[in-house]
Coordinates of N, CA, C and O and ligand atoms in Angstrom, one line a residue:
M1 N 400.5 9.6 292.9 CA 399.9 8.7 293.0 C 398.7 9.5 292.2 O 398.1 8.9 291.3
L2 N 398.4 10.4 293.3 CA 397.3 11.1 293.5 C 397.4 12.1 292.0 O 396.2 12.2 291.0
K3 N 398.0 12.3 291.4 CA 398.5 13.6 290.7 C 397.8 12.1 288.9 O 397.8 13.1 288.2
R4 N 398.4 11.0 289.0 CA 398.1 10.1 288.0 C 396.6 9.7 287.9 O 396.2 10.0 287.0
R5 N 395.7 9.7 288.9 CA 394.8 9.3 289.1 C 393.8 10.7 288.6 O 392.7 10.9 288.0
S6 N 394.2 12.1 289.1 CA 393.6 13.5 288.6 C 394.0 13.6 286.9 O 392.7 13.5 286.2
F7 N 394.5 13.4 286.7 CA 395.3 12.9 285.1 C 394.3 12.0 284.7 O 393.5 12.8 283.5
L8 N 394.1 10.9 284.9 CA 393.3 10.2 284.2 C 391.5 10.6 283.9 O 391.0 10.2 283.3
S9 N 391.5 11.3 285.4 CA 390.1 11.9 285.5 C 389.7 12.8 284.2 O 388.7 12.4 283.7
Y10 N 390.6 13.2 284.8 CA 390.4 15.0 283.7 C 390.5 14.3 282.1 O 389.6 14.8 281.7
F11 N 391.5 13.4 281.9 CA 392.3 13.2 280.5 C 390.2 12.2 280.4 O 390.0 12.5 278.7
S12 N 389.5 11.5 281.0 CA 389.2 10.8 280.5 C 387.3 11.5 280.3 O 386.6 11.5 279.5
I13 N 386.8 12.5 281.1 CA 386.5 13.6 281.2 C 386.5 14.2 279.5 O 385.5 14.4 278.9
G14 N 387.7 14.7 279.3 CA 388.1 15.6 278.7 C 387.4 14.7 276.8 O 386.9 15.0 275.8
W15 N 387.9 13.1 277.5 CA 387.1 12.5 275.9 C 386.1 12.7 276.1 O 385.2 12.4 274.5
L16 N 385.5 11.8 276.7 CA 383.7 12.2 276.6 C 382.9 13.5 276.4 O 382.2 13.5 275.3
V17 N 383.5 14.3 276.6 CA 383.1 15.5 275.7 C 383.5 15.7 274.6 O 382.5 16.6 274.1
S18 N 384.9 15.4 274.0 CA 384.9 15.2 273.0 C 384.2 14.9 271.8 O 384.0 15.0 270.8
C19 N 384.1 13.2 272.1 CA 383.1 12.5 271.8 C 381.6 13.0 271.7 O 380.9 12.3 270.7
F20 N 380.8 13.5 272.3 CA 379.2 13.7 272.6 C 378.9 14.4 271.3 O 377.8 14.1 270.3
P21 N 379.5 15.6 271.0 CA 378.8 15.7 269.1 C 378.7 15.2 268.3 O 377.5 15.3 267.1
V22 N 380.3 14.2 268.2 CA 380.2 13.2 267.5 C 378.6 11.8 267.0 O 378.3 11.9 266.2
A23 N 378.9 11.7 268.6 CA 377.3 10.9 269.4 C 376.1 11.0 268.6 O 375.2 10.7 268.1
L24 N 376.5 13.2 268.9 CA 374.9 13.4 268.4 C 374.5 13.3 267.2 O 373.3 13.8 266.5
A25 N 375.3 13.6 266.7 CA 375.8 13.9 264.5 C 375.1 12.1 264.0 O 374.5 12.3 263.3
A26 N 375.8 11.3 264.4 CA 375.7 10.1 264.5 C 374.2 9.7 264.9 O 373.5 8.9 263.7
C27 N 373.2 10.3 265.6 CA 372.1 9.9 266.1 C 370.8 10.9 265.4 O 369.9 10.5 265.5
A28 N 371.2 11.3 264.9 CA 370.5 12.7 264.0 C 369.9 12.0 263.1 O 370.2 11.3 262.5
P29 N 368.8 12.1 262.6 CA 368.0 11.9 261.6 C 368.8 12.3 260.3 O 368.6 13.5 260.1
K30 N 368.6 11.4 259.2 CA 369.1 12.2 257.8 C 367.8 12.5 257.2 O 366.8 11.9 257.4
S31 N 368.3 13.7 256.7 CA 367.5 14.0 255.4 C 368.2 13.7 254.0 O 369.1 13.9 254.1
D32 N 367.4 13.4 252.9 CA 367.9 12.8 251.9 C 367.7 13.7 250.9 O 366.3 13.6 250.0
P33 N 367.8 14.7 250.1 CA 367.8 15.6 249.6 C 367.3 14.8 247.8 O 366.7 15.6 246.7
N34 N 367.3 13.6 248.1 CA 367.5 12.8 246.8 C 365.9 12.3 246.8 O 365.8 11.8 245.8
A35 N 365.5 12.2 247.6 CA 363.8 11.4 248.0 C 363.1 12.1 247.1 O 363.3 13.0 246.9
Q36 N 362.3 11.0 246.7 CA 361.3 11.2 245.8 C 360.0 10.1 245.8 O 359.9 10.2 247.1
A37 N 359.3 11.2 245.5 CA 357.7 11.2 246.2 C 357.7 9.3 245.3 O 358.0 8.9 244.6
P38 N 356.6 8.5 245.6 CA 356.6 7.2 245.2 C 356.2 7.0 243.9 O 355.2 8.3 243.7
T39 N 356.7 6.4 243.0 CA 356.5 6.4 241.8 C 355.2 4.9 241.6 O 354.8 4.3 241.9
T40 N 354.9 5.5 240.3 CA 353.8 4.5 239.9 C 354.4 3.1 239.2 O 355.0 3.4 238.4
G41 N 354.1 1.6 239.2 CA 354.6 0.8 239.1 C 353.7 0.0 237.5 O 352.9 1.4 237.1
D42 N 354.6 -0.4 236.8 CA 354.0 -1.1 235.8 C 352.7 -1.2 235.4 O 351.8 -0.8 234.1
K43 N 352.2 -2.0 236.5 CA 350.3 -1.9 236.5 C 350.0 -1.2 236.4 O 348.4 -1.3 237.0
G44 N 350.0 -0.2 236.9 CA 349.0 1.1 237.1 C 348.6 1.5 238.3 O 348.2 2.2 238.6
T45 N 349.7 0.3 239.0 CA 349.0 0.9 240.5 C 350.0 1.5 241.3 O 350.9 1.7 241.0
T46 N 350.2 2.8 242.1 CA 350.9 3.4 243.1 C 351.0 2.5 244.4 O 350.0 3.2 245.0
K47 N 351.5 3.3 245.3 CA 351.4 3.7 246.5 C 351.3 4.0 246.8 O 350.8 5.5 246.8
P48 N 350.7 3.9 248.6 CA 349.5 4.7 248.6 C 350.0 6.8 248.8 O 348.9 7.5 249.6
A49 N 351.2 6.6 249.5 CA 351.6 8.0 249.9 C 351.3 9.2 248.6 O 352.7 9.5 248.4
A50 N 350.5 9.5 248.1 CA 350.6 10.1 247.1 C 350.6 11.7 247.5 O 350.8 12.0 248.5
T51 N 351.3 12.5 247.3 CA 351.7 14.2 247.3 C 350.5 14.6 246.9 O 349.5 14.8 245.9
K52 N 349.7 15.5 248.4 CA 349.0 16.5 248.4 C 348.8 17.7 247.3 O 350.3 18.5 247.5
T53 N 348.3 18.1 247.1 CA 348.5 19.6 246.3 C 347.9 20.5 246.9 O 346.5 20.0 247.1
T54 N 347.2 22.0 245.9 CA 346.1 23.2 246.0 C 344.8 22.1 245.9 O 344.6 21.7 244.7
E55 N 343.8 22.9 246.2 CA 342.3 22.5 246.4 C 341.9 21.4 246.1 O 341.1 20.8 246.1
G56 N 343.0 20.8 247.5 CA 342.4 19.6 247.3 C 342.8 18.5 246.8 O 342.1 17.1 247.1
F57 N 343.4 18.5 245.5 CA 343.5 17.8 245.0 C 345.2 16.8 245.1 O 345.3 17.7 245.3
T58 N 345.2 15.8 244.6 CA 345.9 15.1 244.9 C 346.7 14.2 244.1 O 346.1 13.4 242.9
V59 N 347.9 14.0 243.6 CA 348.8 13.3 242.7 C 348.6 11.6 242.6 O 349.2 11.2 243.7
V60 N 347.9 11.2 242.0 CA 347.5 9.7 242.3 C 348.9 8.6 240.8 O 348.9 7.7 240.9
G61 N 349.1 9.5 239.8 CA 350.8 9.3 239.2 C 350.1 9.8 238.4 O 350.4 11.2 237.9
S62 N 351.9 9.5 236.8 CA 352.1 10.2 235.6 C 351.1 9.7 235.0 O 350.3 9.1 234.7
V63 N 350.9 11.4 233.5 CA 350.4 11.2 232.7 C 350.6 9.7 232.2 O 349.7 8.6 231.0
A64 N 351.9 9.6 231.6 CA 352.8 8.4 230.8 C 352.3 7.4 231.5 O 352.1 5.7 230.8
A65 N 352.4 7.2 232.9 CA 352.0 5.5 233.6 C 350.0 5.0 232.9 O 350.9 4.0 233.0
L66 N 349.5 6.2 233.2 CA 348.2 5.9 232.8 C 348.1 5.4 231.7 O 347.9 4.2 231.2
D67 N 349.1 6.1 230.6 CA 348.9 5.4 229.3 C 349.5 3.8 228.8 O 349.0 3.4 228.0
K68 N 350.4 4.2 229.6 CA 351.3 3.1 229.3 C 350.3 1.6 229.9 O 350.3 0.7 229.3
A69 N 349.4 1.8 231.3 CA 349.3 0.4 231.7 C 347.9 0.5 231.2 O 347.2 -0.4 231.4
G70 N 347.1 1.5 230.9 CA 345.8 1.8 230.7 C 344.6 2.5 231.6 O 343.4 2.2 231.9
Y71 N 345.4 2.2 232.9 CA 344.6 2.9 234.2 C 345.8 3.2 234.9 O 347.1 2.7 235.4
L72 N 345.2 3.9 236.2 CA 346.3 4.1 237.8 C 344.9 3.6 238.4 O 343.7 3.9 239.0
Q73 N 345.4 3.2 239.7 CA 344.6 2.9 240.5 C 345.9 2.5 242.2 O 346.8 1.8 242.1
T74 N 345.1 3.2 243.1 CA 345.1 3.0 244.6 C 344.8 2.7 245.4 O 343.6 2.1 244.7
K75 N 344.7 2.4 246.6 CA 343.6 1.7 247.6 C 342.3 3.3 247.3 O 340.7 2.5 247.6
E76 N 342.0 4.1 246.9 CA 341.6 5.1 247.3 C 340.8 5.8 246.1 O 339.6 5.5 245.8
V77 N 341.5 4.9 244.9 CA 341.1 5.8 243.6 C 341.4 4.8 242.3 O 342.6 4.8 242.4
A78 N 340.4 5.0 241.6 CA 341.1 4.5 240.0 C 341.0 5.7 238.9 O 339.6 5.8 238.6
V79 N 341.5 5.2 238.0 CA 341.6 6.4 236.9 C 341.4 5.7 235.9 O 342.6 4.8 235.8
A80 N 341.0 6.0 234.8 CA 340.9 6.0 233.4 C 340.3 6.4 232.6 O 340.1 7.5 232.6
R81 N 340.7 6.2 230.8 CA 340.6 7.4 230.3 C 338.7 7.1 229.8 O 338.9 5.7 229.9
D82 N 338.1 7.7 229.4 CA 336.8 7.7 229.0 C 337.3 7.0 228.0 O 337.1 7.5 227.0
P83 N 336.2 5.9 227.4 CA 336.3 5.3 226.1 C 335.7 6.0 225.8 O 335.9 6.0 224.3
A84 N 334.5 6.7 225.4 CA 334.0 7.8 224.3 C 334.8 9.0 223.9 O 333.9 9.3 223.1
N85 N 335.1 9.3 224.7 CA 336.4 10.7 224.8 C 337.9 10.3 225.1 O 337.6 10.7 226.6
P86 N 338.4 9.5 225.1 CA 340.0 9.4 225.1 C 341.0 10.6 225.7 O 341.3 10.4 226.8
K87 N 340.1 11.7 225.6 CA 340.9 12.6 226.1 C 340.0 13.1 227.4 O 341.0 14.6 228.2
Q88 N 338.8 13.0 228.0 CA 338.9 12.6 229.3 C 338.9 11.4 230.3 O 339.1 10.9 229.8
L89 N 339.1 12.2 231.7 CA 339.3 11.0 232.2 C 338.5 10.8 233.5 O 337.5 11.9 233.2
L90 N 338.7 9.9 233.9 CA 337.2 9.5 234.8 C 337.8 8.6 235.9 O 339.1 7.7 235.9
A91 N 337.7 9.1 236.8 CA 337.9 9.0 238.7 C 337.1 8.7 239.2 O 336.1 8.7 239.7
V92 N 336.7 7.2 240.4 CA 335.9 6.7 240.8 C 337.0 6.2 241.9 O 338.0 5.0 241.8
N93 N 335.4 5.6 243.1 CA 336.4 4.8 244.2 C 336.2 3.2 244.1 O 334.9 2.9 243.7
P94 N 337.3 2.7 243.8 CA 337.3 1.0 243.1 C 336.9 0.1 244.2 O 337.0 -1.0 243.8
K95 N 336.0 0.5 245.7 CA 335.6 -0.3 246.6 C 334.0 -0.9 245.6 O 333.1 0.1 245.3
C96 N 333.5 -2.3 245.3 CA 332.4 -2.4 244.7 C 331.3 -2.3 245.4 O 331.7 -2.2 247.1
T97 N 330.9 -1.7 245.1 CA 329.3 -1.2 245.9 C 328.3 -1.9 246.8 O 327.3 -1.9 247.4
H98 N 328.5 -3.3 245.7 CA 327.9 -5.1 246.4 C 328.5 -5.1 247.9 O 327.8 -5.2 249.0
Q99 N 329.6 -5.2 247.8 CA 330.2 -5.9 249.5 C 331.6 -5.2 250.0 O 332.7 -6.2 250.4
G100 N 332.3 -4.4 248.6 CA 333.1 -3.9 249.1 C 334.8 -4.7 248.7 O 335.9 -4.2 248.9
C101 N 334.8 -5.4 247.9 CA 335.9 -6.0 247.0 C 336.3 -4.5 246.1 O 335.7 -4.0 245.5
D102 N 337.4 -5.0 245.9 CA 338.3 -3.8 244.8 C 338.2 -4.2 243.6 O 338.1 -5.3 242.8
V103 N 337.1 -3.1 243.0 CA 337.3 -3.9 241.1 C 338.5 -3.5 240.8 O 339.7 -3.0 241.0
K104 N 338.6 -4.4 239.8 CA 340.0 -3.4 239.0 C 339.5 -3.7 237.3 O 338.5 -3.7 236.8
W105 N 340.1 -2.3 236.8 CA 339.8 -2.4 235.2 C 340.2 -2.5 234.3 O 341.4 -3.2 234.1
A106 N 340.0 -3.7 233.4 CA 339.8 -4.7 232.3 C 340.5 -3.7 231.5 O 339.6 -2.7 230.6
V107 N 341.2 -3.8 231.1 CA 342.4 -2.8 230.6 C 341.3 -3.2 228.6 O 341.1 -2.2 227.8
G108 N 341.3 -4.3 228.0 CA 340.4 -4.4 226.8 C 339.4 -4.2 226.5 O 339.3 -4.0 225.8
E109 N 338.4 -4.5 227.9 CA 337.1 -4.2 228.0 C 336.3 -3.2 228.2 O 335.4 -2.6 228.2
K110 N 337.7 -2.4 228.4 CA 337.4 -1.0 229.3 C 335.9 -0.7 230.3 O 335.3 0.1 230.4
K111 N 336.4 -1.6 231.2 CA 335.5 -1.3 232.4 C 335.9 -2.1 233.1 O 337.0 -2.5 233.7
Y112 N 335.4 -1.6 234.9 CA 335.7 -2.5 236.0 C 334.6 -3.4 236.4 O 333.7 -3.9 236.3
E113 N 335.6 -4.4 236.8 CA 335.6 -5.3 236.8 C 335.9 -5.9 238.2 O 336.6 -5.9 238.9
C114 N 334.1 -6.7 239.3 CA 334.7 -7.1 240.6 C 334.7 -8.5 240.6 O 333.9 -8.9 239.8
P115 N 336.2 -8.9 241.2 CA 336.4 -10.1 241.5 C 335.5 -11.1 242.0 O 335.4 -11.8 241.6
C116 N 334.7 -10.4 243.1 CA 333.9 -11.2 243.8 C 333.0 -11.8 243.6 O 332.7 -13.3 243.5
H117 N 331.6 -11.4 243.0 CA 330.5 -11.9 242.2 C 330.4 -11.3 241.0 O 328.9 -10.9 240.4
D118 N 331.3 -10.8 240.4 CA 331.1 -10.6 239.0 C 330.6 -9.3 238.6 O 329.8 -9.4 237.4
S119 N 330.5 -8.2 239.3 CA 330.0 -7.2 239.2 C 330.4 -6.4 238.0 O 331.7 -6.6 237.8
D120 N 330.2 -5.4 237.0 CA 330.8 -4.6 235.8 C 330.5 -3.5 236.5 O 329.0 -2.9 236.5
F121 N 331.0 -2.7 236.3 CA 330.9 -1.1 236.1 C 331.7 -0.3 235.0 O 332.8 -0.7 234.4
A122 N 331.0 0.6 234.6 CA 331.7 1.8 233.3 C 332.9 2.5 233.9 O 333.1 2.5 235.1
A123 N 333.4 2.9 232.9 CA 334.4 4.2 233.4 C 334.4 4.7 234.3 O 334.8 5.4 235.2
D124 N 332.7 5.6 234.4 CA 332.0 6.6 234.5 C 331.6 6.2 236.5 O 330.7 6.9 236.9
G125 N 331.4 4.9 236.2 CA 331.4 4.1 238.1 C 329.7 3.1 237.5 O 329.8 2.7 238.5
K126 N 329.2 4.1 236.9 CA 327.8 3.0 236.4 C 327.8 1.6 236.1 O 328.4 1.2 236.0
V127 N 326.9 1.3 237.4 CA 327.1 -0.5 237.4 C 326.2 -0.8 235.3 O 325.5 -0.7 234.8
L128 N 327.2 -1.7 234.8 CA 327.0 -3.2 233.5 C 325.9 -4.2 234.0 O 325.4 -4.4 233.3
K129 N 326.0 -4.5 235.3 CA 325.8 -6.0 235.4 C 325.7 -6.0 237.2 O 327.4 -5.6 237.3
G130 N 324.9 -6.3 237.7 CA 324.9 -7.2 239.1 C 326.0 -8.4 239.5 O 325.9 -8.5 238.6
P131 N 325.7 -8.2 240.8 CA 324.7 -8.2 241.6 C 324.7 -6.5 242.2 O 323.6 -6.2 243.0
A132 N 325.9 -5.9 242.1 CA 325.7 -4.4 242.3 C 324.3 -3.9 241.7 O 324.4 -4.1 241.0
T133 N 324.1 -2.6 242.5 CA 323.3 -1.7 242.3 C 323.4 -0.3 242.5 O 322.7 0.5 241.9
T134 N 324.4 0.1 242.8 CA 325.1 1.8 243.1 C 326.4 1.7 242.2 O 326.8 0.8 242.1
S135 N 325.9 2.8 241.6 CA 327.4 3.0 240.7 C 328.5 3.1 241.7 O 328.5 3.6 243.3
L136 N 329.6 3.1 241.6 CA 330.6 3.6 242.2 C 331.1 4.9 242.4 O 330.7 6.0 241.4
A137 N 331.1 5.3 243.5 CA 331.4 7.1 243.7 C 332.3 7.6 242.9 O 333.3 6.7 242.0
T138 N 332.3 8.7 242.3 CA 333.3 9.2 241.6 C 333.8 10.6 242.3 O 333.6 11.0 243.2
Y139 N 335.3 10.9 241.4 CA 335.8 12.2 242.2 C 336.9 12.8 241.1 O 336.6 12.4 239.7
P140 N 336.8 14.0 241.2 CA 336.8 15.6 240.2 C 338.7 15.0 240.1 O 339.2 14.2 240.4
V141 N 338.9 14.9 238.8 CA 339.9 14.7 238.1 C 340.5 15.1 237.2 O 339.7 16.0 236.4
K142 N 342.0 15.9 236.9 CA 342.4 16.9 235.9 C 343.9 16.2 235.8 O 344.7 15.6 236.7
I143 N 344.4 16.4 234.7 CA 345.7 16.7 234.5 C 346.3 17.6 234.9 O 346.2 19.1 234.1
V144 N 347.7 17.8 235.4 CA 348.4 19.3 235.9 C 349.7 18.8 234.9 O 350.6 18.6 235.6
G145 N 349.9 19.3 234.0 CA 351.6 18.9 233.3 C 351.6 17.6 233.2 O 350.9 17.3 232.7
T146 N 352.4 16.9 234.1 CA 352.5 15.4 233.4 C 351.8 14.5 234.6 O 351.7 13.6 234.4
Q147 N 351.1 15.0 235.3 CA 350.5 14.3 236.2 C 348.8 14.2 236.0 O 348.7 15.4 235.8
V148 N 348.5 13.4 236.8 CA 347.2 13.0 237.0 C 346.9 13.2 238.6 O 346.9 13.0 239.5
L149 N 345.9 14.1 239.1 CA 345.5 14.8 239.9 C 344.1 14.2 239.8 O 342.8 14.6 239.3
V150 N 343.5 13.6 241.3 CA 342.4 13.7 241.7 C 341.8 14.4 243.2 O 342.8 14.4 244.1
K151 N 340.6 14.7 242.9 CA 340.3 15.0 244.7 C 339.1 14.8 245.0 O 337.8 13.8 245.0
V152 N 339.8 13.6 246.1 CA 339.0 12.4 246.9 C 338.3 12.5 248.5 O 338.9 13.8 248.5
Ligands
LIG201 FE1 331.5 -6.7 244.0 FE2 329.9 -8.5 245.0 S1 332.1 -7.8 246.1 S2 330.0 -8.1 243.4

C-alpha cells in the first residue's frame, strides 16, 4: 500500500513538472511579426498610434490616403495640400481657437470649417470667418517616400 502511494506521489509531481513549461509557453505574450502600424481610413482620418520617426516627425498617413480623401486628420493634426500650390502640404492643429471644437477640412471648398459656431480657416490655419479670431496652430510637414510626416 505504501509503495502505491509513493508511486502516485512521484507520478503526480512528475506530471506537474512536465506540464510547467507548456503552461508557461501558453501564458507568454505573443508577438505578431506581421503586425502593422494603424492605417489611414477612407475619409482621411488616422488612428492615434502614429509612428515616431527621426527629428520629432511622426507619420500621420500615406500620400495616397491624403490624395484619395483630400486630407489627413488625427486628434492632433490635420494635413491638406496648399490650394495655391498643390505640391506643398500644410499641417494645422484641428482644435478650433474659438472654443476648441474639432474643425473639418471641406474638400470642395478647400478650407477648415468649425461645426460649432461656423468659423472658417484657410489651409494654412488663418481665420477666414469668425467668431474665432486666432489662427490654427501650424506644424512643419514633409513627405518622405510615400508617407506624410508632421512635427507636432
Ligand atoms: Fe469653433 Fe466656436 S468652437 S467657432
